Amino acid sequence: MKILYFAHFREKTNVAEEDVELPAGLTDVNSLIDWLASRDDGFADAFRDRDHIRVAVNQEHVEFDTLIEGATEVAFFPPMTGG
Amino acid sequence: MKILYFAHFREKTNVAEEDVELPAGLTDVNSLIDWLASRDDGFADAFRDRDHIRVAVNQEHVEFDTLIEGATEVAFFPPMTGG
Amino acid sequence: MSVRVQLEDFDAGAEIAKISATNTNVGGVCSFVGLVREFDEGSAITAMTLEHYPGMTEKQLAKIEAEAHERWPLEDSLIIHRYGRMEPGEQIVLVVTASAHRKAAFEACEFLIDWLKTQAPFWKSEETPDGAKWVDAKAADDEAADKWKK
Amino acid sequence: MSVRVQLEDFDAGAEIAKISATNTNVGGVCSFVGLVREFDEGSAITAMTLEHYPGMTEKQLAKIEAEAHERWPLEDSLIIHRYGRMEPGEQIVLVVTASAHRKAAFEACEFLIDWLKTQAPFWKSEETPDGAKWVDAKAADDEAADKWKK
């Protein structure tokens, strides 16, 4: 699965984009966040405050209870500030 | 006093602008309208339907009970359709 | 902040660009261009002639523009309104408002155009296949203007 | 109806003129230009960098534009959103909506810009005297977007 990190997620994790093999048992975005946060201090810091995490699965903005099975692209970013 | 007529008021009265000596006793716009309507058929037709008369005294849009004593310019026109 | 009542067409883009470049406190520029349509309530229009009340028009436009600046925190604004004969597709009116914040720019722009529709001394005559007709004021325009009353 | 996400600046006036000239059913064209301000909530800004999510951005912008056309009787529309580094006074975004009626043009334009502020995958980083800072989402922007929820 491809995972993308934008804005301060990229800065804190030091990763812009990666291809990962997910461990068994990850079902939804919530469990993916838990797993990512456990990887190292940078990831823990980036994923600490769930209120400020936004996620897109296959380029659609979704809620954390969205299932990720079969998803090809997941992206994490802070609340949007366009316009 | 200068009186101006716009849009269908000009067409019906056949007057765009005139200087008139008002007869004594005209106090407000209402009495001016009554007097103008009595002048001839064209004026009677133009000033028949008060709902469709708008008036400006000294270039300010006003109500019919506005006093006209001392006014230098009065204008009659239909509801505005700008923009 | 300025008002122009003119026979000639205008370059909306150049006017908007000028206002955007005015100062770096401007975060948003809202604009509205009104154009002559080919059909008005179902009847075909070959041209439209706008008559106005010279003197009163400029005075009232300047007054309403000043009121918009009192009601919203505007950095700048512009009203251009044409008179004379225009064909379908031609520009009639331009309103531009600039503010630090978009909401003020949108509201002031809509306020000004709603006001122009009902309170500026302009009258439209349409040329149709059945002859020339004075355009009637629309109840919807009065309602739009009423919502800004304080 | 089109969407552009680009690094380069745009000519707002030319885009508005193109849309006005599209067809003679257009009675009103509303547009909004968003610009980089020199001050944001009191702090001085020397430049701003907009990052976005290529692919998702274009897809989501096309989707929201289609939704605007479903909700209002629009004749045409255009969204241009830049990314990259911009200095105060530079244009960030342009939204143009054209309709037979001005109310639809105004509402759709404001709907689109409110949506862009909160739902388009763009993130702003400001260069200030104290260093670079990611811009926080504003509660007022969320409220503005919420009012369009059906």
Coordinates of C-alpha atoms in Angstrom, one line a residue:
Chain A
M1 CA 0.0 0.0 0.0
K2 CA 1.2 3.5 -0.9
I3 CA 1.2 6.0 2.0
L4 CA 1.6 9.7 1.5
Y5 CA 2.4 12.4 4.1
F6 CA 1.7 16.1 3.6
A7 CA 2.6 19.3 5.3
H8 CA 3.8 18.7 8.9
F9 CA 3.2 15.0 8.6
R10 CA 6.0 14.9 6.1
E11 CA 8.2 17.1 8.2
K12 CA 7.7 15.1 11.4
T13 CA 8.0 11.6 9.9
N14 CA 10.7 12.6 7.4
V15 CA 8.8 10.6 4.8
A16 CA 6.9 12.0 1.8
E17 CA 5.8 8.7 0.3
E18 CA 6.4 5.1 1.0
D19 CA 5.2 1.6 0.0
V20 CA 4.5 -0.5 3.0
E21 CA 3.5 -4.1 3.7
L22 CA 0.9 -3.8 6.4
P23 CA 1.1 -6.2 9.3
A24 CA -1.9 -8.6 9.6
G25 CA -4.8 -7.3 11.7
L26 CA -5.0 -3.7 10.4
T27 CA -8.6 -3.2 9.4
D28 CA -9.5 0.4 9.3
V29 CA -7.8 3.8 9.3
N30 CA -7.9 3.9 13.2
S31 CA -5.7 0.7 13.4
L32 CA -3.4 2.0 10.7
I33 CA -2.8 5.2 12.7
D34 CA -2.1 3.2 15.8
W35 CA 0.5 1.1 14.0
L36 CA 2.1 4.2 12.3
A37 CA 2.4 6.0 15.6
S38 CA 4.3 3.0 17.1
R39 CA 7.0 3.1 14.5
D40 CA 9.3 5.8 16.0
D41 CA 9.3 9.1 17.8
G42 CA 8.7 11.2 14.6
F43 CA 5.7 9.1 13.7
A44 CA 4.5 9.1 17.3
D45 CA 4.7 12.9 17.3
A46 CA 2.9 13.3 14.0
F47 CA 0.0 11.0 14.9
R48 CA -0.4 12.0 18.5
D49 CA -3.4 14.4 18.1
R50 CA -6.2 12.6 16.2
D51 CA -8.3 15.9 16.1
H52 CA -5.7 17.3 13.7
I53 CA -5.3 14.3 11.5
R54 CA -7.2 14.2 8.1
V55 CA -7.0 11.1 5.9
A56 CA -7.8 10.3 2.3
V57 CA -8.2 6.7 1.0
N58 CA -7.8 6.4 -2.7
Q59 CA -7.9 10.2 -2.9
E60 CA -11.3 10.5 -1.1
H61 CA -11.4 12.3 2.2
V62 CA -12.8 9.8 4.7
E63 CA -13.5 9.1 8.4
F64 CA -11.2 7.0 10.6
D65 CA -13.6 4.0 10.7
T66 CA -13.1 3.5 6.9
L67 CA -11.8 0.1 6.0
I68 CA -8.5 0.0 4.3
E69 CA -8.5 -3.5 2.8
G70 CA -7.8 -3.3 -0.9
A71 CA -6.9 0.4 -0.7
T72 CA -4.0 1.3 -3.0
E73 CA -3.2 4.8 -1.7
V74 CA -3.7 6.3 1.8
A75 CA -2.7 9.9 2.6
F76 CA -2.3 11.7 5.9
F77 CA -2.4 15.5 6.3
P78 CA -3.6 18.3 8.6
P79 CA -6.9 20.2 8.2
M80 CA -6.8 21.9 4.8
T81 CA -6.1 25.6 4.3
G82 CA -6.7 26.3 0.7
G83 CA -8.3 29.2 -1.0
Chain B
M1 CA -39.1 75.0 -10.4
K2 CA -37.5 72.6 -12.8
I3 CA -39.4 69.4 -13.4
L4 CA -37.8 66.4 -15.2
Y5 CA -39.6 63.4 -16.7
F6 CA -37.9 60.1 -17.4
A7 CA -38.7 56.9 -19.2
H8 CA -42.4 56.5 -19.9
F9 CA -43.2 59.7 -18.1
R10 CA -41.3 61.6 -20.8
E11 CA -43.0 59.6 -23.5
K12 CA -46.5 60.1 -22.2
T13 CA -46.1 63.8 -21.4
N14 CA -44.0 64.6 -24.4
V15 CA -41.8 66.7 -22.0
A16 CA -38.3 65.8 -20.9
E17 CA -37.7 68.9 -18.8
E18 CA -39.6 72.2 -18.1
D19 CA -39.5 75.2 -15.9
V20 CA -42.8 75.8 -14.3
E21 CA -44.4 78.5 -12.1
L22 CA -46.4 76.5 -9.6
P23 CA -49.9 77.7 -8.8
A24 CA -50.4 78.8 -5.2
G25 CA -51.5 76.1 -2.7
L26 CA -49.2 73.3 -3.9
T27 CA -47.5 72.1 -0.7
D28 CA -46.2 68.6 -1.2
V29 CA -45.4 66.0 -4.0
N30 CA -49.0 64.7 -3.7
S31 CA -50.5 68.0 -4.6
L32 CA -47.9 68.5 -7.4
I33 CA -49.0 65.2 -8.9
D34 CA -52.6 66.1 -8.8
W35 CA -51.9 69.4 -10.5
L36 CA -49.7 67.8 -13.2
A37 CA -52.4 65.1 -13.9
S38 CA -54.9 67.8 -14.6
R39 CA -52.9 69.5 -17.3
D40 CA -53.8 67.3 -20.3
D41 CA -54.6 63.7 -21.3
G42 CA -50.9 62.8 -21.7
F43 CA -50.1 64.0 -18.2
A44 CA -53.3 62.4 -16.8
D45 CA -52.2 59.1 -18.3
A46 CA -48.6 59.3 -17.0
F47 CA -49.7 60.2 -13.5
R48 CA -52.8 57.9 -13.2
D49 CA -51.2 55.0 -11.2
R50 CA -49.5 56.4 -8.1
D51 CA -48.0 52.9 -7.3
H52 CA -45.8 53.3 -10.3
I53 CA -44.7 56.8 -9.7
R54 CA -41.3 57.5 -8.1
V55 CA -40.2 61.0 -7.3
A56 CA -36.9 62.7 -6.5
V57 CA -36.7 66.2 -5.0
N58 CA -33.4 67.9 -5.5
Q59 CA -32.0 64.5 -6.7
E60 CA -33.0 62.6 -3.6
H61 CA -35.6 59.9 -3.8
V62 CA -38.5 60.8 -1.5
E63 CA -42.0 59.9 -0.5
F64 CA -45.1 61.8 -1.8
D65 CA -45.7 63.6 1.5
T66 CA -42.4 65.5 1.1
L67 CA -42.8 69.3 1.0
I68 CA -41.7 70.9 -2.2
E69 CA -41.4 74.5 -1.1
G70 CA -38.0 75.8 -2.1
A71 CA -37.2 72.8 -4.1
T72 CA -35.2 73.6 -7.3
E73 CA -35.6 70.3 -9.1
V74 CA -38.3 67.6 -9.0
A75 CA -38.1 64.5 -11.2
F76 CA -40.7 61.9 -12.0
F77 CA -39.9 58.3 -13.1
P78 CA -41.1 54.7 -12.9
P79 CA -39.6 52.2 -10.5
M80 CA -35.8 51.9 -11.3
T81 CA -34.4 49.0 -13.3
G82 CA -30.7 49.4 -13.2
G83 CA -27.9 46.9 -12.7
Chain C
M1 CA -13.4 54.0 -3.9
S2 CA -15.0 55.4 -7.1
V3 CA -18.0 55.6 -9.3
R4 CA -18.3 56.0 -13.0
V5 CA -21.4 56.4 -15.1
Q6 CA -20.4 56.2 -18.8
L7 CA -21.5 55.4 -22.3
E8 CA -18.4 53.5 -23.2
D9 CA -17.7 49.8 -22.5
F10 CA -15.2 49.0 -19.8
D11 CA -12.4 46.5 -19.3
A12 CA -13.5 44.5 -16.2
G13 CA -10.3 42.6 -16.0
A14 CA -8.1 45.6 -15.9
E15 CA -10.3 47.3 -13.3
I16 CA -10.2 44.2 -11.1
A17 CA -6.4 43.9 -11.5
K18 CA -6.0 47.6 -10.5
I19 CA -8.0 47.0 -7.3
S20 CA -6.2 43.8 -6.5
A21 CA -2.9 45.6 -6.8
T22 CA -4.0 48.5 -4.6
N23 CA -2.6 47.3 -1.3
T24 CA -1.3 44.1 0.3
N25 CA -4.0 44.1 3.0
V26 CA -6.4 42.9 0.3
G27 CA -7.0 39.2 0.8
G28 CA -10.0 38.9 -1.5
V29 CA -11.6 40.8 -4.4
C30 CA -15.1 40.0 -5.3
S31 CA -16.6 41.3 -8.6
F32 CA -19.8 41.1 -10.5
V33 CA -20.3 41.9 -14.2
G34 CA -23.9 42.3 -15.4
L35 CA -24.5 41.6 -19.1
V36 CA -27.4 42.0 -21.6
R37 CA -29.1 38.7 -22.1
E38 CA -30.6 37.5 -25.3
F39 CA -33.8 36.5 -23.6
D40 CA -35.6 38.2 -20.8
E41 CA -38.4 36.2 -19.3
G42 CA -38.8 34.3 -22.6
S43 CA -38.9 37.1 -25.0
A44 CA -36.1 37.7 -27.5
I45 CA -34.2 40.9 -27.2
T46 CA -32.2 42.5 -30.0
A47 CA -30.9 45.4 -27.9
M48 CA -31.5 47.3 -24.7
T49 CA -31.3 51.1 -24.0
L50 CA -30.5 52.3 -20.6
E51 CA -31.6 55.8 -19.7
H52 CA -30.5 57.5 -16.5
Y53 CA -30.8 60.7 -14.5
P54 CA -27.5 62.5 -14.9
G55 CA -26.4 64.2 -11.7
M56 CA -28.7 62.1 -9.4
T57 CA -27.1 58.8 -10.6
E58 CA -23.5 59.8 -9.7
K59 CA -24.6 61.3 -6.4
Q60 CA -26.7 58.3 -5.4
L61 CA -24.0 55.8 -6.5
A62 CA -21.3 57.6 -4.5
K63 CA -23.7 57.6 -1.5
I64 CA -24.4 53.9 -1.6
E65 CA -20.7 53.1 -2.1
A66 CA -19.9 55.2 1.0
E67 CA -22.6 53.2 2.9
A68 CA -21.0 49.9 1.9
H69 CA -17.7 51.1 3.3
E70 CA -19.4 52.0 6.6
R71 CA -21.1 48.6 6.8
W72 CA -18.2 46.4 5.8
P73 CA -14.4 46.7 6.3
L74 CA -13.5 47.3 2.6
E75 CA -10.1 48.3 1.4
D76 CA -11.4 49.5 -1.9
S77 CA -14.4 49.4 -4.3
L78 CA -15.5 50.4 -7.7
I79 CA -18.9 50.8 -9.5
I80 CA -19.1 51.3 -13.2
H81 CA -22.6 51.6 -14.8
R82 CA -23.2 52.2 -18.4
Y83 CA -26.1 54.0 -20.1
G84 CA -27.1 54.1 -23.8
R85 CA -27.8 51.3 -26.3
M86 CA -26.3 47.8 -25.8
E87 CA -26.7 44.5 -27.5
P88 CA -26.9 41.0 -26.0
G89 CA -23.5 39.9 -24.5
E90 CA -22.5 43.5 -23.8
Q91 CA -21.5 44.5 -20.3
I92 CA -23.8 46.8 -18.4
V93 CA -22.4 47.1 -15.0
L94 CA -19.3 46.2 -12.9
V95 CA -19.1 46.2 -9.1
V96 CA -15.8 45.3 -7.5
T97 CA -15.1 45.1 -3.7
A98 CA -11.8 44.4 -2.0
S99 CA -11.3 43.4 1.6
A100 CA -9.0 41.6 3.9
H101 CA -11.7 39.0 4.3
R102 CA -13.8 37.3 1.7
K103 CA -17.1 37.4 3.5
A104 CA -17.0 41.2 3.6
A105 CA -16.1 41.4 -0.1
F106 CA -18.9 39.1 -1.1
E107 CA -21.6 40.7 1.0
A108 CA -20.7 44.3 0.0
C109 CA -20.6 43.3 -3.7
E110 CA -24.0 41.7 -3.5
F111 CA -25.4 44.6 -1.5
L112 CA -24.2 47.1 -4.1
I113 CA -25.6 45.2 -7.1
D114 CA -29.0 44.6 -5.3
W115 CA -29.2 48.3 -4.6
L116 CA -28.3 49.3 -8.2
K117 CA -31.2 47.0 -9.4
T118 CA -33.8 48.9 -7.4
Q119 CA -32.6 52.3 -6.2
A120 CA -30.2 53.7 -8.9
P121 CA -32.1 56.0 -11.3
F122 CA -31.7 53.8 -14.4
W123 CA -34.5 52.6 -16.7
K124 CA -34.2 49.9 -19.3
S125 CA -36.0 49.8 -22.6
E126 CA -35.8 46.5 -24.6
E127 CA -36.0 46.2 -28.3
T128 CA -38.1 43.1 -29.0
P129 CA -39.7 41.7 -32.2
D130 CA -43.0 43.4 -30.9
G131 CA -41.3 46.8 -30.6
A132 CA -39.7 48.7 -27.7
K133 CA -40.8 48.0 -24.2
W134 CA -39.9 49.5 -20.8
V135 CA -38.7 46.8 -18.5
D136 CA -40.9 46.4 -15.4
A137 CA -39.3 46.4 -12.0
K138 CA -39.2 42.9 -10.6
A139 CA -40.6 41.9 -7.2
A140 CA -37.6 39.5 -6.7
D141 CA -35.2 42.5 -7.1
D142 CA -37.2 44.4 -4.4
E143 CA -37.0 41.4 -2.1
A144 CA -33.2 41.1 -2.7
A145 CA -32.8 44.8 -1.9
D146 CA -35.0 44.6 1.2
K147 CA -32.8 42.0 2.9
W148 CA -30.1 44.7 3.3
K149 CA -32.4 47.1 5.2
K150 CA -31.3 47.8 8.7
Chain D
M1 CA -16.8 24.2 -16.6
S2 CA -13.1 23.7 -15.8
V3 CA -10.5 23.4 -13.1
R4 CA -6.8 24.2 -13.2
V5 CA -4.2 23.6 -10.6
Q6 CA -1.0 25.3 -11.5
L7 CA 2.3 26.9 -10.5
E8 CA 2.0 29.9 -12.8
D9 CA 0.1 33.1 -12.1
F10 CA -3.2 33.7 -14.1
D11 CA -4.9 36.6 -15.8
A12 CA -8.1 36.9 -13.9
G13 CA -9.5 39.6 -16.2
A14 CA -8.9 37.5 -19.4
E15 CA -10.6 34.5 -17.7
I16 CA -13.6 36.5 -16.6
A17 CA -13.9 38.0 -20.1
K18 CA -13.8 34.6 -21.7
I19 CA -16.6 33.3 -19.5
S20 CA -18.7 36.5 -20.1
A21 CA -18.3 36.0 -23.8
T22 CA -19.4 32.3 -23.6
N23 CA -23.0 32.7 -24.4
T24 CA -25.7 35.4 -24.4
N25 CA -27.8 33.6 -21.7
V26 CA -25.3 34.8 -19.2
G27 CA -26.8 37.7 -17.3
G28 CA -24.2 37.9 -14.5
V29 CA -20.7 36.8 -13.9
C30 CA -19.4 36.7 -10.3
S31 CA -15.8 36.2 -9.5
F32 CA -13.5 36.0 -6.5
V33 CA -9.7 36.5 -6.5
G34 CA -7.9 35.4 -3.3
L35 CA -4.5 37.1 -2.7
V36 CA -1.6 36.7 -0.4
R37 CA -1.9 39.4 2.4
E38 CA 1.1 41.0 4.0
F39 CA -0.3 40.4 7.5
D40 CA -2.2 37.3 8.7
E41 CA -3.7 37.8 12.2
G42 CA -1.2 40.4 13.0
S43 CA 2.0 38.7 12.0
A44 CA 4.0 40.0 9.0
I45 CA 4.4 37.6 6.1
T46 CA 7.2 37.7 3.6
A47 CA 6.0 34.8 1.5
M48 CA 3.6 31.8 1.5
T49 CA 4.1 28.4 0.1
L50 CA 1.2 26.3 -0.9
E51 CA 1.6 22.5 -1.0
H52 CA -1.1 20.3 -2.4
Y53 CA -2.0 16.6 -3.2
P54 CA -1.5 16.2 -6.9
G55 CA -4.2 13.9 -8.3
M56 CA -6.6 14.3 -5.4
T57 CA -6.8 18.1 -5.8
E58 CA -7.9 18.0 -9.4
K59 CA -10.4 15.2 -8.8
Q60 CA -11.9 16.9 -5.7
L61 CA -12.1 20.3 -7.5
A62 CA -13.8 18.8 -10.5
K63 CA -16.3 17.1 -8.1
I64 CA -17.2 20.2 -6.2
E65 CA -17.5 22.2 -9.4
A66 CA -20.0 19.6 -10.7
E67 CA -21.9 19.8 -7.4
A68 CA -22.2 23.6 -7.8
H69 CA -23.7 23.0 -11.2
E70 CA -26.2 20.6 -9.7
R71 CA -27.2 23.1 -7.0
W72 CA -27.4 26.3 -9.1
P73 CA -28.4 27.0 -12.7
L74 CA -24.9 27.9 -13.9
E75 CA -24.1 28.5 -17.5
D76 CA -20.3 28.2 -16.9
S77 CA -17.7 28.2 -14.1
L78 CA -13.9 28.1 -13.6
I79 CA -11.6 27.4 -10.7
I80 CA -7.9 28.1 -10.9
H81 CA -5.8 27.4 -7.8
R82 CA -2.1 27.9 -7.6
Y83 CA 0.5 26.0 -5.6
G84 CA 4.1 26.9 -4.8
R85 CA 5.7 30.0 -3.4
M86 CA 3.9 33.4 -3.6
E87 CA 4.6 36.8 -2.2
P88 CA 2.2 39.3 -0.7
G89 CA -0.1 40.8 -3.4
E90 CA 0.2 37.7 -5.6
Q91 CA -3.0 35.9 -6.7
I92 CA -3.6 32.5 -5.1
V93 CA -7.1 31.5 -6.4
L94 CA -9.7 32.5 -8.9
V95 CA -13.4 31.3 -8.9
V96 CA -15.7 32.5 -11.6
T97 CA -19.4 31.6 -12.0
A98 CA -21.8 32.6 -14.7
S99 CA -25.5 32.4 -14.7
A100 CA -28.7 33.9 -16.1
H101 CA -29.4 35.3 -12.7
R102 CA -27.1 37.1 -10.3
K103 CA -28.2 35.3 -7.1
A104 CA -27.1 31.9 -8.4
A105 CA -23.8 33.3 -9.6
F106 CA -23.1 34.9 -6.2
E107 CA -24.1 31.8 -4.2
A108 CA -22.2 29.3 -6.3
C109 CA -19.1 31.5 -6.2
E110 CA -19.2 31.8 -2.4
F111 CA -20.0 28.1 -2.0
L112 CA -16.9 27.1 -4.1
I113 CA -14.5 29.4 -2.3
D114 CA -15.8 28.3 1.1
W115 CA -15.3 24.8 0.1
L116 CA -11.8 25.4 -1.2
K117 CA -10.8 26.9 2.1
T118 CA -11.7 23.8 4.1
Q119 CA -12.0 20.8 1.8
A120 CA -9.5 21.1 -1.0
P121 CA -6.2 19.4 -0.2
F122 CA -4.0 22.5 0.1
W123 CA -1.7 23.5 3.0
K124 CA -0.2 26.9 3.5
S125 CA 3.2 27.6 5.1
E126 CA 4.0 31.2 5.9
E127 CA 7.4 32.7 6.0
T128 CA 7.5 35.1 9.0
P129 CA 10.3 36.9 10.8
D130 CA 10.1 34.0 13.3
G131 CA 10.6 31.3 10.7
A132 CA 8.2 29.2 8.6
K133 CA 4.8 28.3 10.1
W134 CA 2.1 26.0 8.9
V135 CA -1.2 28.0 8.8
D136 CA -3.8 26.6 11.1
A137 CA -7.3 25.9 9.8
K138 CA -9.7 28.6 11.0
A139 CA -12.9 27.9 12.8
A140 CA -14.6 30.7 10.9
D141 CA -13.8 28.9 7.6
D142 CA -15.3 25.7 8.9
E143 CA -18.5 27.6 9.9
A144 CA -18.6 29.2 6.4
A145 CA -18.3 25.8 4.8
D146 CA -20.9 24.3 7.1
K147 CA -23.6 26.7 6.1
W148 CA -23.7 25.0 2.6
K149 CA -24.3 21.5 4.0
K150 CA -27.6 20.1 3.0

